[in-house]
Short mmCIF file of C-alpha atoms in Angstrom, two decimals:
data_model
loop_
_atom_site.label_atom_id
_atom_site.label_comp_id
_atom_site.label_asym_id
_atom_site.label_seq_id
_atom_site.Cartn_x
_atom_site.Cartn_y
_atom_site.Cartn_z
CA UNK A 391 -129.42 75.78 -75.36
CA UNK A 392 -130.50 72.54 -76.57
CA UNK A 393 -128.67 69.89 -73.88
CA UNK A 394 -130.54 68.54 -71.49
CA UNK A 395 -129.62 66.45 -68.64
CA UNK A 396 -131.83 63.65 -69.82
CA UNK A 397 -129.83 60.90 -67.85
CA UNK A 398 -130.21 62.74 -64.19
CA UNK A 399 -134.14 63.31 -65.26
CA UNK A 400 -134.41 59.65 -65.78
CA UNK A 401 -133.34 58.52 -62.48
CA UNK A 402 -135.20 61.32 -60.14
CA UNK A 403 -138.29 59.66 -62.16
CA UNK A 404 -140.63 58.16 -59.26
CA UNK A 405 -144.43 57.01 -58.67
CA UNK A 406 -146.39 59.27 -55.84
CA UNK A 407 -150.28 58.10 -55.22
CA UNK A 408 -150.70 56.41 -58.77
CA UNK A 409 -149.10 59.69 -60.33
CA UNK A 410 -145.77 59.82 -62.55
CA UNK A 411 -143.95 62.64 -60.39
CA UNK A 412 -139.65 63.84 -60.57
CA UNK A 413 -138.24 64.19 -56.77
CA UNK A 414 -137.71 66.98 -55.77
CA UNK A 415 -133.81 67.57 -56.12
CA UNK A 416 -134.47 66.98 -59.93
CA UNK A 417 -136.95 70.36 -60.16
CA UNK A 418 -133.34 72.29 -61.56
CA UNK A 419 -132.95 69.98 -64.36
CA UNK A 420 -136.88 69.76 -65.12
CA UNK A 421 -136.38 73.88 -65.30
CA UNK A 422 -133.44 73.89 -67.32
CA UNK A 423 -135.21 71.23 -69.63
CA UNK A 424 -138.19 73.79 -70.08
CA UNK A 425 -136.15 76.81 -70.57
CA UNK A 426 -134.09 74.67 -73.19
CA UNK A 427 -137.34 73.76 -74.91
CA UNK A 428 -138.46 77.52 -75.24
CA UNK A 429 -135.49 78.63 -77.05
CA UNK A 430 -134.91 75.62 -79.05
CA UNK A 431 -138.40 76.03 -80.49
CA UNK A 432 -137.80 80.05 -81.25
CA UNK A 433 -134.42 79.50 -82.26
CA UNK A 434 -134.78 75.77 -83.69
CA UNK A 435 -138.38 74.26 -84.24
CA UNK A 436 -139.63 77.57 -85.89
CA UNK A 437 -136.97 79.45 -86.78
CA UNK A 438 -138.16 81.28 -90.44
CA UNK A 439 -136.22 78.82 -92.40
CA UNK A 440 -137.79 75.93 -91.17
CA UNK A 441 -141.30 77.64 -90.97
CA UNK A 442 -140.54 78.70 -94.78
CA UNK A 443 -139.55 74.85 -95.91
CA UNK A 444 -142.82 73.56 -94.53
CA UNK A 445 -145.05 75.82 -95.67
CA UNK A 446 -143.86 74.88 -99.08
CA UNK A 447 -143.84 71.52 -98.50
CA UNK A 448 -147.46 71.94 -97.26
CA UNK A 449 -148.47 74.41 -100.12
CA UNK A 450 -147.00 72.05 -103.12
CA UNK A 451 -149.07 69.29 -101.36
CA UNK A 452 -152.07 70.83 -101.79
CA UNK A 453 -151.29 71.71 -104.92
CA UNK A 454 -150.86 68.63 -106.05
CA UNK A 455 -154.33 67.47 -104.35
CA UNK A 456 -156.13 70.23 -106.43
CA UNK A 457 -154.74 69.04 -109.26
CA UNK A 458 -155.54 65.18 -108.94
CA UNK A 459 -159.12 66.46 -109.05
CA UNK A 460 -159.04 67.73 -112.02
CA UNK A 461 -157.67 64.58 -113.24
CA UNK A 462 -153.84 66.06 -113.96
CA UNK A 463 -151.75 62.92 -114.16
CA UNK A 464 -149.18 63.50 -111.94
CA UNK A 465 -146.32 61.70 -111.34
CA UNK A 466 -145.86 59.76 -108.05
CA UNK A 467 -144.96 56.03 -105.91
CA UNK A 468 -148.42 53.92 -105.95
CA UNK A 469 -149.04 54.79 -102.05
CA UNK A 470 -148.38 58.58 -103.05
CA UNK A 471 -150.18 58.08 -106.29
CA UNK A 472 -153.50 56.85 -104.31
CA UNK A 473 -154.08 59.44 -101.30
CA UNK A 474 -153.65 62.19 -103.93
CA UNK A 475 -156.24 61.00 -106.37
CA UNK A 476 -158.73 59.43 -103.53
CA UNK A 477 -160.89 61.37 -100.93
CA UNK A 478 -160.18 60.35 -97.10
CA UNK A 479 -162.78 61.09 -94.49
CA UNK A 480 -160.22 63.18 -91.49
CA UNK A 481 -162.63 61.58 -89.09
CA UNK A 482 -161.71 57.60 -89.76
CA UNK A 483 -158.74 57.96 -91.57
CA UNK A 484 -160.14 55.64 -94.30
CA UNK A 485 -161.48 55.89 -98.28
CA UNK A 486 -165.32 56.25 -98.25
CA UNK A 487 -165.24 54.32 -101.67
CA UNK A 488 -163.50 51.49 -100.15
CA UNK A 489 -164.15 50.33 -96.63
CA UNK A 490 -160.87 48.18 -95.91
CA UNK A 491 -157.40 48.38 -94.64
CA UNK A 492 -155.66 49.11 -97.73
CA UNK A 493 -155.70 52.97 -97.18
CA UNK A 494 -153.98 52.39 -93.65
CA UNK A 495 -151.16 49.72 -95.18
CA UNK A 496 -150.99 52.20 -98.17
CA UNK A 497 -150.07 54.94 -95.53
CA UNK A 498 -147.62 53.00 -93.82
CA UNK A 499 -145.60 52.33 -96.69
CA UNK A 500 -145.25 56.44 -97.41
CA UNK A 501 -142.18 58.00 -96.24
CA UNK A 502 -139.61 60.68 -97.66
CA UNK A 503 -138.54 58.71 -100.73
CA UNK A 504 -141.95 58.82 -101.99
CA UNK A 505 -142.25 62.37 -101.27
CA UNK A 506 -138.91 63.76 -102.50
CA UNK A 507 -138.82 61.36 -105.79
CA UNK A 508 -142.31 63.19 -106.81
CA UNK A 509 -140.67 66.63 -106.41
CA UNK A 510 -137.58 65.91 -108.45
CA UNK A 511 -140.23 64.62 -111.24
CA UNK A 512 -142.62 67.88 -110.25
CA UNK A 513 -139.75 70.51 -111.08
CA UNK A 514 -140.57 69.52 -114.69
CA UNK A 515 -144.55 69.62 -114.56
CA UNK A 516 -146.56 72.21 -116.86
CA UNK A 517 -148.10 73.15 -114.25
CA UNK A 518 -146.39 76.65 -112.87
CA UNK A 519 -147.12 76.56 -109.56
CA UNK A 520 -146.38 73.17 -109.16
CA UNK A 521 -143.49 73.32 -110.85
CA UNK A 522 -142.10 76.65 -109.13
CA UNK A 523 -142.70 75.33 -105.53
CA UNK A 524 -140.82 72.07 -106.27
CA UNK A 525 -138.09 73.64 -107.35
CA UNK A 526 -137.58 75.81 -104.68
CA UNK A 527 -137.87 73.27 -102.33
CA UNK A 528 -135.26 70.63 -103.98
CA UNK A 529 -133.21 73.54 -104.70
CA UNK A 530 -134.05 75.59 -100.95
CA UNK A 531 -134.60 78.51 -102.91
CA UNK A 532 -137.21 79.05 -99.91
CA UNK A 533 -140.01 81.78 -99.66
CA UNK A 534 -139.00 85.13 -98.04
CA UNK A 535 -140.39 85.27 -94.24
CA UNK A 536 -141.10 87.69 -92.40
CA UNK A 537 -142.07 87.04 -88.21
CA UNK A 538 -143.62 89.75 -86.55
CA UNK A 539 -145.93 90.00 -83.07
CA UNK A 540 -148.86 92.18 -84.75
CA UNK A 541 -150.75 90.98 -87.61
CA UNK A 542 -149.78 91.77 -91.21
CA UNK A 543 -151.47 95.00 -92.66
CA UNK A 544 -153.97 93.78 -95.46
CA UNK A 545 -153.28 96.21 -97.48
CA UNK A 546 -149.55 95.16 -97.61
CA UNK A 547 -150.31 91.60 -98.45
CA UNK A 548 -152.67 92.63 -100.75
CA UNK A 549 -150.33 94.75 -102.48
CA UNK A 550 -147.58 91.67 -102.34
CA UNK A 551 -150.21 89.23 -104.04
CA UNK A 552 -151.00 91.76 -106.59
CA UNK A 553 -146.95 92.35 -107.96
CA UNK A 554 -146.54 88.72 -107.41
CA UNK A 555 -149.85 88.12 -110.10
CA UNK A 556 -148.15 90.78 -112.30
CA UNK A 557 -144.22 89.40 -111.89
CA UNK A 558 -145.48 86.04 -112.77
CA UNK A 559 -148.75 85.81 -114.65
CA UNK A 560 -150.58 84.47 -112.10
CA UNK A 561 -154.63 84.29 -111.13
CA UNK A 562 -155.87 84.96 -107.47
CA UNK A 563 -156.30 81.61 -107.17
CA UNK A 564 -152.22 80.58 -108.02
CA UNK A 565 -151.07 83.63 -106.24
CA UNK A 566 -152.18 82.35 -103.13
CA UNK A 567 -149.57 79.30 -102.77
CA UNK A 568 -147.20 82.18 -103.27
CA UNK A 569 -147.82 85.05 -101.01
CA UNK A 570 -149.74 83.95 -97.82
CA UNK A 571 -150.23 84.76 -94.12
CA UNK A 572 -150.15 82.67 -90.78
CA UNK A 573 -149.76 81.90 -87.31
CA UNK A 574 -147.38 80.72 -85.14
CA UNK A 575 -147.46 79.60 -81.71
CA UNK A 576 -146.28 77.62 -78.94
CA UNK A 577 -146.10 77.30 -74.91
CA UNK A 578 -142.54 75.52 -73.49
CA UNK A 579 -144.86 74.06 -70.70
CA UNK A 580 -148.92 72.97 -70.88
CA UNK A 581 -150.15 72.99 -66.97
CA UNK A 582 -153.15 70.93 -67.65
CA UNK A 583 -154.09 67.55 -65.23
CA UNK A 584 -152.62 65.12 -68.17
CA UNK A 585 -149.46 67.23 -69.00
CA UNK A 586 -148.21 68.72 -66.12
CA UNK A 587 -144.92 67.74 -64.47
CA UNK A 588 -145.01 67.33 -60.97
CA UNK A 589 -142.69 67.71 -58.41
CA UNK A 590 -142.36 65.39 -55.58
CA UNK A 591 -141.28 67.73 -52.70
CA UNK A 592 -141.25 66.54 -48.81
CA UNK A 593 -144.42 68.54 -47.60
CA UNK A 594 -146.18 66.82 -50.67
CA UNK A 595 -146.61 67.05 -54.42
CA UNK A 596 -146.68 70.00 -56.84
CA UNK A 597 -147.01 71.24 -60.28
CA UNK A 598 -143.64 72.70 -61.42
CA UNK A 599 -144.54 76.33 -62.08
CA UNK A 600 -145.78 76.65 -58.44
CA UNK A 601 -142.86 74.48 -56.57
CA UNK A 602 -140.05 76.28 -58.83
CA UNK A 603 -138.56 79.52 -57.71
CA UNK A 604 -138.02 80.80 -60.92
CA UNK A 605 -140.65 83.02 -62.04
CA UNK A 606 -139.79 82.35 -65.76
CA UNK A 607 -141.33 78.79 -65.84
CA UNK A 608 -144.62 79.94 -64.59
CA UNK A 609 -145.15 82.06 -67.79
CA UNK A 610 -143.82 79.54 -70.05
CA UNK A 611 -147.13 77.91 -69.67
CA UNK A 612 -148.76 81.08 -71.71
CA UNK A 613 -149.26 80.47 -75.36
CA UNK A 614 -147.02 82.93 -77.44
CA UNK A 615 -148.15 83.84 -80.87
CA UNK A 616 -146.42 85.71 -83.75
CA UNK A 617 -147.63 86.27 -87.22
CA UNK A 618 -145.49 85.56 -90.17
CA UNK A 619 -145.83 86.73 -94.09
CA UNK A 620 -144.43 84.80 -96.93
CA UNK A 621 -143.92 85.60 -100.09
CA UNK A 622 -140.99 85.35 -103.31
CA UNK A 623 -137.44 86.65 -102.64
CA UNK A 624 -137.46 88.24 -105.97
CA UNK A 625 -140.64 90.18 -105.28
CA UNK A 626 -138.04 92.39 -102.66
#
Protein backbone atom coordinates (compact mmCIF):
# COMPACT_ATOMS: atom_id res chain seq x y z
CA UNK A 1 0.00 0.00 0.00
CA UNK A 2 2.92 2.04 0.70
CA UNK A 3 4.43 2.82 -3.14
CA UNK A 4 3.86 5.80 -4.47
CA UNK A 5 4.56 7.09 -7.82
CA UNK A 6 6.75 9.82 -6.45
CA UNK A 7 8.74 10.27 -9.80
CA UNK A 8 5.40 10.93 -12.12
CA UNK A 9 4.20 13.42 -9.07
CA UNK A 10 7.39 15.25 -9.46
CA UNK A 11 7.13 16.10 -13.00
CA UNK A 12 3.15 17.02 -13.21
CA UNK A 13 4.50 19.60 -10.41
CA UNK A 14 3.68 23.22 -11.96
CA UNK A 15 3.17 27.02 -10.78
CA UNK A 16 -0.62 28.45 -11.49
CA UNK A 17 -1.15 32.34 -10.29
CA UNK A 18 1.76 32.28 -7.62
CA UNK A 19 0.27 28.85 -6.32
CA UNK A 20 2.22 25.36 -6.19
CA UNK A 21 -0.56 23.26 -8.15
CA UNK A 22 -0.13 19.18 -9.91
CA UNK A 23 -1.74 19.20 -13.64
CA UNK A 24 -4.35 17.75 -14.00
CA UNK A 25 -3.47 14.22 -15.57
CA UNK A 26 -1.42 13.72 -12.28
CA UNK A 27 -4.89 13.95 -9.93
CA UNK A 28 -4.72 9.64 -10.14
CA UNK A 29 -1.38 9.50 -8.66
CA UNK A 30 -2.07 12.47 -6.08
CA UNK A 31 -5.25 9.98 -5.10
CA UNK A 32 -3.41 6.93 -4.97
CA UNK A 33 -0.68 8.85 -2.87
CA UNK A 34 -3.52 9.81 -0.30
CA UNK A 35 -5.17 6.53 -0.16
CA UNK A 36 -1.53 5.02 0.35
CA UNK A 37 -1.00 7.48 3.20
CA UNK A 38 -4.31 6.40 5.03
CA UNK A 39 -3.47 2.86 5.27
CA UNK A 40 0.13 3.18 5.80
CA UNK A 41 -0.63 5.27 8.89
CA UNK A 42 -3.41 2.54 10.25
CA UNK A 43 -1.44 -0.23 9.19
CA UNK A 44 2.20 1.40 9.56
CA UNK A 45 2.59 4.82 11.47
CA UNK A 46 0.22 3.62 14.33
CA UNK A 47 -0.10 0.26 14.18
CA UNK A 48 -0.29 -0.96 18.25
CA UNK A 49 3.26 -1.98 18.21
CA UNK A 50 4.60 1.12 17.26
CA UNK A 51 2.00 3.16 19.35
CA UNK A 52 3.12 0.71 22.35
CA UNK A 53 7.15 1.42 21.75
CA UNK A 54 6.56 5.14 21.97
CA UNK A 55 4.52 5.42 24.64
CA UNK A 56 7.25 3.75 26.56
CA UNK A 57 9.77 5.59 25.19
CA UNK A 58 7.73 8.70 26.16
CA UNK A 59 6.68 7.30 29.67
CA UNK A 60 10.49 6.25 30.73
CA UNK A 61 11.33 9.87 29.65
CA UNK A 62 9.31 11.36 31.95
CA UNK A 63 10.28 9.21 34.33
CA UNK A 64 13.49 10.00 34.22
CA UNK A 65 12.58 13.92 34.32
CA UNK A 66 10.70 13.29 37.68
CA UNK A 67 13.43 11.78 38.95
CA UNK A 68 16.24 14.43 38.09
CA UNK A 69 14.11 16.62 40.36
CA UNK A 70 14.46 14.90 43.07
CA UNK A 71 18.06 14.94 42.54
CA UNK A 72 18.36 10.90 41.54
CA UNK A 73 21.71 10.71 39.80
CA UNK A 74 21.00 9.14 36.82
CA UNK A 75 23.10 7.96 34.38
CA UNK A 76 23.33 9.68 30.95
CA UNK A 77 25.71 11.55 27.76
CA UNK A 78 26.41 15.33 29.03
CA UNK A 79 23.69 16.75 26.39
CA UNK A 80 21.21 14.01 27.86
CA UNK A 81 22.57 14.57 31.30
CA UNK A 82 21.64 18.52 31.08
CA UNK A 83 17.91 18.74 29.60
CA UNK A 84 16.98 16.14 32.24
CA UNK A 85 18.29 17.94 35.26
CA UNK A 86 17.51 21.69 33.82
CA UNK A 87 14.02 23.36 33.32
CA UNK A 88 13.31 24.61 29.56
CA UNK A 89 10.68 27.23 28.97
CA UNK A 90 8.35 25.20 25.75
CA UNK A 91 7.82 28.75 24.62
CA UNK A 92 11.71 29.74 23.64
CA UNK A 93 13.18 26.56 23.68
CA UNK A 94 15.93 27.88 26.02
CA UNK A 95 17.16 27.45 30.03
CA UNK A 96 15.65 30.34 32.08
CA UNK A 97 18.86 30.05 34.32
CA UNK A 98 21.04 30.58 31.44
CA UNK A 99 20.17 32.89 28.60
CA UNK A 100 22.65 31.58 25.76
CA UNK A 101 22.97 29.14 22.99
CA UNK A 102 24.34 26.33 24.80
CA UNK A 103 20.86 24.66 25.38
CA UNK A 104 20.25 24.79 21.46
CA UNK A 105 24.04 23.33 20.56
CA UNK A 106 23.43 20.93 23.56
CA UNK A 107 20.21 19.76 21.65
CA UNK A 108 21.80 19.36 18.48
CA UNK A 109 24.32 17.08 19.61
CA UNK A 110 21.34 14.52 21.09
CA UNK A 111 20.47 11.71 18.96
CA UNK A 112 19.70 7.85 19.49
CA UNK A 113 23.09 6.90 20.93
CA UNK A 114 22.52 9.12 23.74
CA UNK A 115 19.14 7.87 24.25
CA UNK A 116 19.60 4.09 23.89
CA UNK A 117 23.14 4.06 25.89
CA UNK A 118 21.01 5.59 29.00
CA UNK A 119 18.48 2.73 28.73
CA UNK A 120 20.99 -0.09 28.62
CA UNK A 121 22.52 1.69 31.92
CA UNK A 122 18.62 2.33 33.20
CA UNK A 123 17.72 -1.55 33.08
CA UNK A 124 19.95 -1.65 36.19
CA UNK A 125 18.57 1.52 38.17
CA UNK A 126 16.87 1.05 41.76
CA UNK A 127 14.39 2.72 40.67
CA UNK A 128 11.39 0.12 39.58
CA UNK A 129 9.70 1.89 37.23
CA UNK A 130 12.55 3.11 35.63
CA UNK A 131 14.11 0.14 35.57
CA UNK A 132 10.99 -2.01 34.31
CA UNK A 133 10.22 0.36 31.35
CA UNK A 134 13.85 0.22 30.12
CA UNK A 135 13.90 -3.12 30.00
CA UNK A 136 11.03 -3.66 28.14
CA UNK A 137 11.95 -1.36 25.70
CA UNK A 138 15.72 -2.73 25.01
CA UNK A 139 14.27 -6.04 25.30
CA UNK A 140 10.58 -5.07 23.22
CA UNK A 141 8.89 -6.76 25.86
CA UNK A 142 6.24 -3.90 24.90
CA UNK A 143 2.99 -2.93 26.85
CA UNK A 144 -0.23 -4.82 25.89
CA UNK A 145 -2.54 -2.47 23.55
CA UNK A 146 -5.62 -2.45 23.05
CA UNK A 147 -7.33 0.10 19.96
CA UNK A 148 -10.82 0.57 20.12
CA UNK A 149 -13.36 3.51 18.54
CA UNK A 150 -15.30 4.18 22.00
CA UNK A 151 -13.56 5.29 24.98
CA UNK A 152 -12.25 2.88 27.62
CA UNK A 153 -14.79 2.14 30.53
CA UNK A 154 -13.26 3.76 33.78
CA UNK A 155 -14.13 1.31 35.71
CA UNK A 156 -12.03 -1.19 33.61
CA UNK A 157 -8.93 0.88 33.76
CA UNK A 158 -9.45 1.45 37.12
CA UNK A 159 -9.67 -2.06 37.88
CA UNK A 160 -6.33 -2.69 35.54
CA UNK A 161 -4.33 0.03 37.65
CA UNK A 162 -5.50 -1.47 40.79
CA UNK A 163 -4.10 -5.47 39.98
CA UNK A 164 -1.21 -3.82 38.37
CA UNK A 165 -0.49 -1.82 42.11
CA UNK A 166 -1.15 -5.24 43.73
CA UNK A 167 1.03 -7.56 41.00
CA UNK A 168 3.82 -5.20 41.49
CA UNK A 169 3.88 -3.13 44.64
CA UNK A 170 3.24 -0.13 43.16
CA UNK A 171 1.68 3.53 44.42
CA UNK A 172 -0.96 5.46 42.25
CA UNK A 173 1.55 7.55 41.34
CA UNK A 174 4.06 4.51 39.67
CA UNK A 175 1.07 2.71 38.42
CA UNK A 176 0.34 5.31 36.12
CA UNK A 177 3.51 4.84 33.68
CA UNK A 178 2.09 1.36 33.62
CA UNK A 179 -1.53 1.23 32.84
CA UNK A 180 -2.68 4.41 30.95
CA UNK A 181 -5.22 5.68 28.39
CA UNK A 182 -5.02 7.81 25.08
CA UNK A 183 -5.86 9.08 21.85
CA UNK A 184 -5.15 8.51 18.55
CA UNK A 185 -5.84 10.32 15.49
CA UNK A 186 -5.11 11.31 12.11
CA UNK A 187 -6.66 12.72 8.64
CA UNK A 188 -4.73 11.25 5.18
CA UNK A 189 -5.53 14.79 3.72
CA UNK A 190 -5.81 18.50 5.67
CA UNK A 191 -8.02 20.83 3.13
CA UNK A 192 -6.93 24.00 4.69
CA UNK A 193 -5.54 27.25 2.32
CA UNK A 194 -1.70 26.27 3.32
CA UNK A 195 -2.09 22.42 2.92
CA UNK A 196 -4.27 21.68 0.32
CA UNK A 197 -3.19 20.11 -2.99
CA UNK A 198 -4.51 21.60 -5.89
CA UNK A 199 -5.29 20.44 -9.09
CA UNK A 200 -4.57 22.31 -12.17
CA UNK A 201 -7.51 21.30 -14.47
CA UNK A 202 -8.32 23.20 -17.97
CA UNK A 203 -11.52 25.17 -16.79
CA UNK A 204 -9.22 26.35 -13.83
CA UNK A 205 -7.81 25.28 -10.49
CA UNK A 206 -9.15 23.05 -7.70
CA UNK A 207 -8.69 21.51 -4.41
CA UNK A 208 -8.33 17.70 -4.83
CA UNK A 209 -11.31 16.40 -2.88
CA UNK A 210 -13.66 18.50 -5.13
CA UNK A 211 -11.81 17.89 -8.72
CA UNK A 212 -11.38 13.97 -7.86
CA UNK A 213 -14.13 11.57 -8.69
CA UNK A 214 -13.53 9.40 -6.02
CA UNK A 215 -15.67 10.02 -3.16
CA UNK A 216 -13.12 8.37 -0.75
CA UNK A 217 -10.61 11.33 -0.82
CA UNK A 218 -13.17 13.81 0.15
CA UNK A 219 -13.61 12.09 3.59
CA UNK A 220 -10.06 11.48 4.09
CA UNK A 221 -9.91 15.06 5.06
CA UNK A 222 -12.11 14.09 8.40
CA UNK A 223 -10.06 13.53 11.47
CA UNK A 224 -10.44 9.81 12.66
CA UNK A 225 -9.96 9.07 16.27
CA UNK A 226 -9.64 5.77 18.22
CA UNK A 227 -8.87 5.25 21.82
CA UNK A 228 -6.24 2.87 22.94
CA UNK A 229 -5.51 1.21 26.62
CA UNK A 230 -2.16 0.06 27.70
CA UNK A 231 -1.20 -1.84 30.23
CA UNK A 232 1.42 -5.17 31.28
CA UNK A 233 1.13 -8.41 29.24
CA UNK A 234 1.35 -10.33 32.38
CA UNK A 235 -1.57 -8.51 33.97
CA UNK A 236 -3.82 -10.76 31.07
Amino acid sequence: EGVVGSDRIIKMLTISDGQLAVEGKGIYSIEKFLIARRLMYWQVYLHKTVVSAEYMLLKLIQRAKILARRKVELHASPALHYFLYHTMDAEVGINQEYKGEIPLLLFAQLDDIDIMSAIKMWTQHSDFILSYLSKGVLDRKLLRLEIEKKPFDSNRINEIKQQVKDNLNLTDDEVSFLVFSDTLSNNAYSDSQHTQINILQKNGMMDIASASDISNVATLSETVRKYFLAYPKEND
